[in-house]
Short mmCIF file of C-alpha atoms in Angstrom, two decimals:
data_model
loop_
_atom_site.label_atom_id
_atom_site.label_comp_id
_atom_site.label_asym_id
_atom_site.label_seq_id
_atom_site.Cartn_x
_atom_site.Cartn_y
_atom_site.Cartn_z
CA MET O 1 -89.76 -56.47 1.27
CA ALA O 2 -92.10 -58.71 0.08
CA SER O 3 -88.53 -60.24 -1.70
CA ILE O 4 -87.87 -61.91 1.94
CA LEU O 5 -91.15 -63.67 2.55
CA PRO O 6 -90.78 -66.68 0.04
CA PHE O 7 -87.36 -67.19 2.03
CA LEU O 8 -88.94 -66.89 4.96
CA LEU O 9 -91.36 -69.02 4.39
CA VAL O 10 -88.76 -71.99 3.17
CA TYR O 11 -86.62 -71.36 6.13
CA ILE O 12 -89.36 -71.98 8.47
CA LEU O 13 -89.85 -75.17 6.24
CA VAL O 14 -86.67 -77.11 5.88
CA THR O 15 -85.89 -76.07 9.85
CA PRO O 16 -86.85 -79.22 11.83
CA GLY O 17 -89.57 -78.72 14.54
CA PHE O 18 -89.86 -74.77 13.45
CA ALA O 19 -93.19 -74.77 11.96
CA THR O 20 -94.73 -76.22 15.38
CA LEU O 21 -92.25 -74.08 17.66
CA LEU O 22 -94.39 -71.43 16.36
CA LEU O 23 -97.45 -72.65 15.55
CA THR O 24 -97.82 -73.80 19.42
CA ASN O 25 -95.74 -71.30 20.89
CA GLY O 26 -96.87 -67.90 21.71
CA THR O 27 -93.39 -66.89 23.46
CA ALA O 28 -90.90 -67.80 20.43
CA LEU O 29 -93.57 -66.67 18.16
CA SER O 30 -93.43 -63.21 19.29
CA ARG O 31 -90.13 -62.97 19.18
CA PHE O 32 -89.08 -64.72 16.16
CA LEU O 33 -91.85 -62.17 14.71
CA ARG O 34 -89.96 -58.81 16.23
CA GLN O 35 -86.41 -60.37 15.12
CA VAL O 36 -87.74 -60.45 11.42
CA LEU O 37 -89.71 -57.03 12.00
CA THR O 38 -86.56 -55.24 13.33
CA ASN O 39 -83.76 -57.28 12.00
CA GLY O 40 -85.01 -58.54 9.11
CA PHE O 41 -87.69 -56.13 6.98
CA VAL O 42 -85.00 -52.97 8.66
CA VAL O 43 -81.62 -54.84 7.19
CA VAL O 44 -83.47 -56.01 3.21
CA PHE O 45 -85.12 -52.75 3.08
CA LEU O 46 -82.60 -50.26 3.84
CA VAL O 47 -79.14 -52.95 1.89
CA ASN O 48 -82.10 -52.74 -1.12
CA TYR O 49 -82.75 -48.63 -1.20
CA LEU O 50 -79.04 -48.14 -0.84
CA GLY O 51 -78.26 -50.24 -4.25
CA PHE O 52 -82.21 -48.59 -5.50
CA VAL O 53 -80.23 -45.16 -5.10
CA SER O 54 -76.19 -46.78 -6.61
CA ALA O 55 -78.26 -48.40 -9.33
CA SER O 56 -79.91 -44.50 -9.93
CA VAL O 57 -76.77 -42.49 -9.47
CA ALA O 58 -74.76 -45.68 -11.62
CA LEU O 59 -77.78 -44.86 -14.98
CA LYS O 60 -75.89 -41.43 -14.84
CA GLN O 61 -72.56 -42.12 -14.20
CA TYR O 62 -71.47 -45.74 -15.51
CA ARG O 63 -74.02 -45.55 -18.25
CA HIS O 64 -70.81 -46.62 -20.75
CA ARG O 65 -68.59 -48.42 -18.10
CA PRO O 66 -71.09 -51.26 -16.00
CA ILE O 67 -68.98 -53.30 -14.81
CA VAL O 68 -67.79 -50.29 -12.48
CA TYR O 69 -71.45 -50.09 -11.34
CA LEU O 70 -71.34 -54.35 -11.07
CA VAL O 71 -68.45 -54.55 -8.70
CA LEU O 72 -69.19 -51.34 -6.26
CA ASP O 73 -72.89 -52.36 -6.18
CA GLY O 74 -71.72 -56.42 -4.74
CA LEU O 75 -69.19 -54.57 -2.60
CA LEU O 76 -71.03 -51.79 -1.47
CA ARG O 77 -74.28 -53.70 -0.26
CA SER O 78 -71.90 -56.72 1.24
CA VAL O 79 -70.57 -53.64 3.73
CA ALA O 80 -73.72 -52.02 4.30
CA PHE O 81 -75.62 -55.52 5.02
CA ILE O 82 -73.63 -56.38 7.53
CA GLY O 83 -72.63 -52.15 9.12
CA VAL O 84 -77.01 -52.96 9.59
CA HIS O 85 -76.75 -55.90 11.12
CA ILE O 86 -73.91 -54.39 13.36
CA ALA O 87 -75.81 -51.52 14.81
CA VAL O 88 -79.13 -53.65 14.58
CA TYR O 89 -77.47 -56.21 17.11
CA VAL O 90 -76.69 -53.46 18.96
CA MET O 91 -79.81 -51.85 19.71
CA SER O 92 -81.41 -54.93 20.30
CA ALA O 93 -79.30 -55.50 22.94
CA ASP O 94 -80.30 -52.07 24.18
CA LEU O 95 -83.78 -52.21 23.44
CA PHE O 96 -84.98 -55.68 24.03
CA GLY O 97 -81.95 -57.07 26.25
CA SER O 98 -80.80 -59.41 23.59
CA PHE O 99 -77.17 -60.97 23.80
CA ASN O 100 -77.46 -60.72 27.48
CA GLY O 101 -78.52 -57.19 27.31
CA SER O 102 -74.43 -57.05 26.15
CA ARG O 103 -73.36 -55.01 23.42
CA ALA O 104 -70.21 -56.44 23.47
CA THR O 105 -71.32 -60.37 22.86
CA ALA O 106 -73.95 -58.60 19.93
CA LEU O 107 -70.66 -57.26 18.37
CA SER O 108 -68.94 -60.36 18.74
CA VAL O 109 -71.64 -62.21 17.24
CA VAL O 110 -72.04 -61.22 13.50
CA GLY O 111 -69.45 -62.72 11.87
CA PRO O 112 -69.96 -65.94 13.41
CA THR O 113 -73.32 -65.89 12.67
CA LEU O 114 -73.50 -64.41 8.97
CA GLU O 115 -70.49 -66.27 8.25
CA ARG O 116 -73.56 -69.50 8.23
CA SER O 117 -76.06 -67.16 7.24
CA PHE O 118 -74.67 -68.12 3.33
CA MET O 119 -75.76 -72.26 4.24
CA PHE O 120 -78.62 -71.33 5.32
CA GLY O 121 -77.97 -71.57 8.32
CA ASN O 122 -79.66 -69.42 10.63
CA ILE O 123 -82.44 -67.03 9.96
CA SER O 124 -80.03 -64.64 8.93
CA GLY O 125 -79.61 -66.34 5.55
CA VAL O 126 -83.14 -65.30 4.46
CA TYR O 127 -82.50 -61.81 4.97
CA LEU O 128 -78.61 -62.51 2.95
CA TYR O 129 -80.30 -64.00 0.22
CA ALA O 130 -83.75 -61.73 -0.17
CA LEU O 131 -81.35 -59.48 -1.00
CA ALA O 132 -81.06 -61.31 -4.49
CA PRO O 133 -84.26 -59.82 -6.30
CA GLY O 134 -84.08 -56.76 -5.63
CA THR O 135 -80.61 -56.52 -6.50
CA PHE O 136 -81.20 -58.27 -9.47
CA ILE O 137 -83.51 -55.37 -10.77
CA ALA O 138 -81.47 -52.92 -9.92
CA LEU O 139 -78.25 -54.53 -11.99
CA LEU O 140 -80.90 -55.38 -14.72
CA GLY O 141 -81.72 -51.65 -15.12
CA VAL O 142 -78.56 -50.39 -15.08
CA LEU O 143 -76.88 -53.27 -17.34
CA THR O 144 -80.22 -52.62 -20.69
CA GLU O 145 -79.79 -49.77 -22.81
CA PRO O 146 -81.53 -46.77 -22.33
CA SER O 147 -83.52 -47.30 -24.56
CA GLY O 148 -85.20 -50.86 -22.81
CA GLU O 149 -84.82 -52.67 -26.42
CA ALA O 150 -82.25 -55.10 -27.21
CA SER O 151 -81.63 -58.56 -29.38
CA LYS O 152 -83.01 -61.61 -27.53
CA PRO O 153 -79.24 -62.27 -27.52
CA THR O 154 -78.04 -59.72 -25.91
CA MET O 155 -81.50 -59.63 -23.79
CA PHE O 156 -79.96 -62.76 -22.71
CA ARG O 157 -76.43 -62.30 -21.66
CA THR O 158 -77.24 -58.85 -20.23
CA MET O 159 -79.99 -61.49 -17.97
CA ILE O 160 -77.35 -63.61 -16.92
CA MET O 161 -74.62 -61.13 -16.26
CA ALA O 162 -77.22 -60.04 -13.63
CA LEU O 163 -78.45 -62.54 -12.23
CA LEU O 164 -74.69 -63.86 -11.40
CA PHE O 165 -73.82 -60.41 -9.93
CA SER O 166 -76.71 -60.15 -7.66
CA LEU O 167 -75.29 -63.59 -6.20
CA THR O 168 -71.95 -61.10 -5.54
CA PRO O 169 -73.16 -59.70 -1.61
CA ILE O 170 -73.71 -63.45 -0.86
CA LEU O 171 -69.96 -65.09 -1.29
CA LEU O 172 -69.21 -61.35 -0.28
CA VAL O 173 -70.42 -61.26 2.84
CA THR O 174 -69.74 -64.96 3.47
CA VAL O 175 -66.07 -63.20 3.13
CA LEU O 176 -66.18 -60.42 5.19
CA SER O 177 -67.78 -62.26 7.67
CA TYR O 178 -65.40 -64.75 8.29
CA ALA O 179 -62.87 -62.31 8.43
CA LEU O 180 -65.04 -60.22 11.21
CA GLY O 181 -65.70 -63.11 12.92
CA LEU O 182 -61.56 -63.83 13.51
CA ALA O 183 -61.31 -59.73 13.76
CA THR O 184 -63.82 -60.49 17.04
#
């Protein structure tokens, strides 16, 4: 969950007037913290947990075909990210009266909200980018030789591949969110 904190700090600092608002308005601060705790930490934790579990399975089943895992991992994390957001938004409507207490409104804003996350246009961007470190670690584990040893050129290629594929959920969430926005 520590992966969320640096992105959260950057978001607060680059959003004009946001840091001042949080420091001077107790209601805004409490609602912001509630949103981070009930949405951000939940989403990042569950999606990374699912990714680490799937990496464990991949180490057993896809050892000789890691590309299968790389493609499936990005898709799995993206669908899970959107799915957990849907669940959290609906529960927030019920529990906190968010979205005027309307589940329909909560569902209708998921696509457009997550679509803007790619450009760090809202706090969901913090959660989307906070997936990258956990994804990178899981991919690195799957791509590394069972002995854990590799030559420097091989390790460099492995790290680059893990880095590139760890960005896949960011792109897929954006595309899927756009489609979801069109569907609602």
